[in-house]
Short mmCIF file of C-alpha atoms in Angstrom, two decimals:
data_model
loop_
_atom_site.label_atom_id
_atom_site.label_comp_id
_atom_site.label_asym_id
_atom_site.label_seq_id
_atom_site.Cartn_x
_atom_site.Cartn_y
_atom_site.Cartn_z
CA MET A 1 99.13 89.95 47.86
CA ILE A 2 96.37 87.95 46.67
CA PRO A 3 92.67 89.07 47.42
CA THR A 4 91.06 87.05 49.90
CA TRP A 5 88.10 86.19 47.83
CA ILE A 6 90.71 84.63 45.04
CA SER A 7 92.11 82.51 48.19
CA VAL A 8 88.45 81.04 48.97
CA VAL A 9 87.60 80.32 45.45
CA GLY A 10 90.91 78.46 45.26
CA VAL A 11 90.27 76.39 48.28
CA ILE A 12 86.83 75.54 47.33
CA VAL A 13 87.87 74.66 43.82
CA THR A 14 90.99 72.30 45.45
CA VAL A 15 88.39 70.80 48.04
CA LEU A 16 85.40 70.00 45.40
CA SER A 17 87.49 68.87 42.56
CA PRO A 18 87.74 65.40 43.66
CA PHE A 19 84.14 65.33 44.39
CA LEU A 20 83.20 66.32 41.17
CA ALA A 21 85.17 63.91 39.52
CA LEU A 22 83.89 61.10 41.36
CA GLY A 23 80.83 62.54 40.24
CA GLY A 24 81.24 62.21 36.93
CA VAL A 25 82.77 58.57 37.35
CA VAL A 26 79.70 57.49 39.24
CA LEU A 27 76.80 59.30 36.39
CA GLY A 28 79.25 57.72 33.78
CA GLY A 29 79.03 54.17 35.45
CA TYR A 30 75.05 54.62 36.13
CA LEU A 31 74.57 55.45 32.22
CA THR A 32 76.81 53.06 30.75
CA ARG A 33 74.78 50.07 33.33
CA LYS A 34 71.42 51.71 31.98
CA SER A 35 72.57 51.24 28.67
CA ASP A 36 73.94 47.68 29.15
CA ARG A 37 70.49 46.72 30.55
CA GLU A 38 68.55 47.98 27.47
CA LEU A 39 70.92 46.41 25.16
CA ASP A 40 70.39 43.10 27.22
CA VAL A 41 66.44 43.64 26.99
CA TRP A 42 66.57 44.04 23.49
CA ARG A 43 68.67 41.26 22.69
CA HIS A 44 66.19 38.82 24.66
CA ARG A 45 63.70 40.41 22.66
CA GLU A 46 65.08 39.56 19.12
CA GLU A 47 65.92 36.42 20.56
CA THR A 48 62.64 35.67 21.43
CA MET A 49 61.09 36.87 18.37
CA ARG A 50 63.46 34.69 16.47
CA MET A 51 62.63 31.42 18.33
CA VAL A 52 58.89 32.26 17.85
CA ARG A 53 59.14 32.71 13.95
CA TRP A 54 61.07 29.36 13.84
CA SER A 55 58.71 27.36 16.00
CA VAL A 56 55.46 29.15 13.79
CA GLU A 57 57.34 28.34 10.51
CA GLN A 58 57.78 24.53 11.88
CA ILE A 59 54.23 24.17 12.80
CA LEU A 60 52.91 25.88 9.91
CA GLU A 61 54.97 23.52 7.54
CA GLY A 62 52.99 20.56 8.31
CA THR A 63 54.94 17.76 9.30
CA ASP A 64 54.47 16.05 12.37
CA ALA A 65 58.27 16.27 13.71
CA GLY A 66 57.96 20.19 12.99
CA THR A 67 54.93 20.74 14.71
CA ASP A 68 55.78 18.79 17.51
CA ALA A 69 59.23 20.96 17.54
CA GLY A 70 57.47 24.13 17.17
CA VAL A 71 54.91 23.10 19.81
CA VAL A 72 57.67 22.45 22.47
CA THR A 73 59.56 25.25 21.59
CA LEU A 74 57.03 27.55 21.91
CA ARG A 75 56.15 25.86 25.45
CA SER A 76 59.62 25.91 26.67
CA LEU A 77 60.11 29.47 25.71
CA MET A 78 56.96 30.48 27.56
CA ARG A 79 58.74 29.16 30.68
CA SER A 80 62.07 30.52 29.89
CA GLU A 81 63.65 33.61 31.32
CA LEU A 82 64.46 34.69 28.07
CA LEU A 83 60.85 35.78 27.45
CA GLN A 84 60.06 39.16 28.87
CA PRO A 85 56.91 40.07 30.61
CA GLU A 86 55.75 42.42 28.21
CA ASP A 87 55.91 39.63 25.22
CA TYR A 88 54.13 36.59 27.51
CA ASP A 89 50.76 37.55 26.48
CA LEU A 90 51.70 37.84 22.74
CA VAL A 91 53.51 34.52 22.74
CA ALA A 92 50.88 32.74 25.02
CA ALA A 93 48.14 33.71 22.40
CA LEU A 94 50.19 32.87 19.43
CA THR A 95 51.07 29.23 20.98
CA ALA A 96 47.53 28.83 21.81
CA SER A 97 46.42 29.75 18.61
CA VAL A 98 48.68 28.24 16.15
CA ALA A 99 48.53 24.86 18.68
CA ILE A 100 45.08 24.57 18.80
CA ASP A 101 44.80 24.94 14.96
CA ARG A 102 47.60 22.33 14.10
CA VAL A 103 47.39 19.60 16.86
CA GLY A 104 43.90 20.38 17.81
CA ALA A 105 42.39 21.61 21.14
CA ASP A 106 42.39 17.88 23.03
CA ALA A 107 46.44 17.45 22.22
CA TYR A 108 46.94 20.94 23.02
CA ALA A 109 45.22 20.77 26.57
CA ASP A 110 47.21 17.89 27.08
CA LEU A 111 50.27 19.56 26.09
CA ALA A 112 49.39 22.91 28.16
CA ASP A 113 49.57 21.02 31.25
CA ALA A 114 52.48 22.16 33.21
CA ASP A 115 53.39 19.19 34.55
CA THR A 116 53.48 17.30 31.60
CA MET A 117 57.08 16.00 30.64
CA ILE A 118 57.53 15.76 26.85
CA VAL A 119 60.05 13.46 25.58
CA GLU A 120 60.81 13.00 22.24
CA GLY A 121 62.84 9.98 20.17
CA GLU A 122 62.26 6.66 19.05
CA GLY A 123 62.80 3.40 20.94
CA ALA A 124 63.23 2.68 24.91
CA ASP A 125 66.17 5.05 25.29
CA GLY A 126 64.09 8.15 23.83
#
């Protein structure tokens, strides 16, 4: 004869084991999603800083085409979803500093206007 307490423990373990397994699956899914979000933020930040570095190099190179490309890239990056909110102030200050130094305050003020459409190219077809 099996003692009553062993029967009760067996029933409890039998009933709880699927719920414990479900809890483990839910916890694993949560941790995986959290890790994926952190990786996505890291990837966005790396791509942002790569673009910023390239833009600044183009601007500092001194050629007109490189300067224009760098400023346009920095401006586009500031409006992009790629830029993390934590990095916005850094990129904005860098954009203002580098662009004002290279293209002048008046030209930068024109470029900084959010409604300004920048089209590059030669000829009527752009």
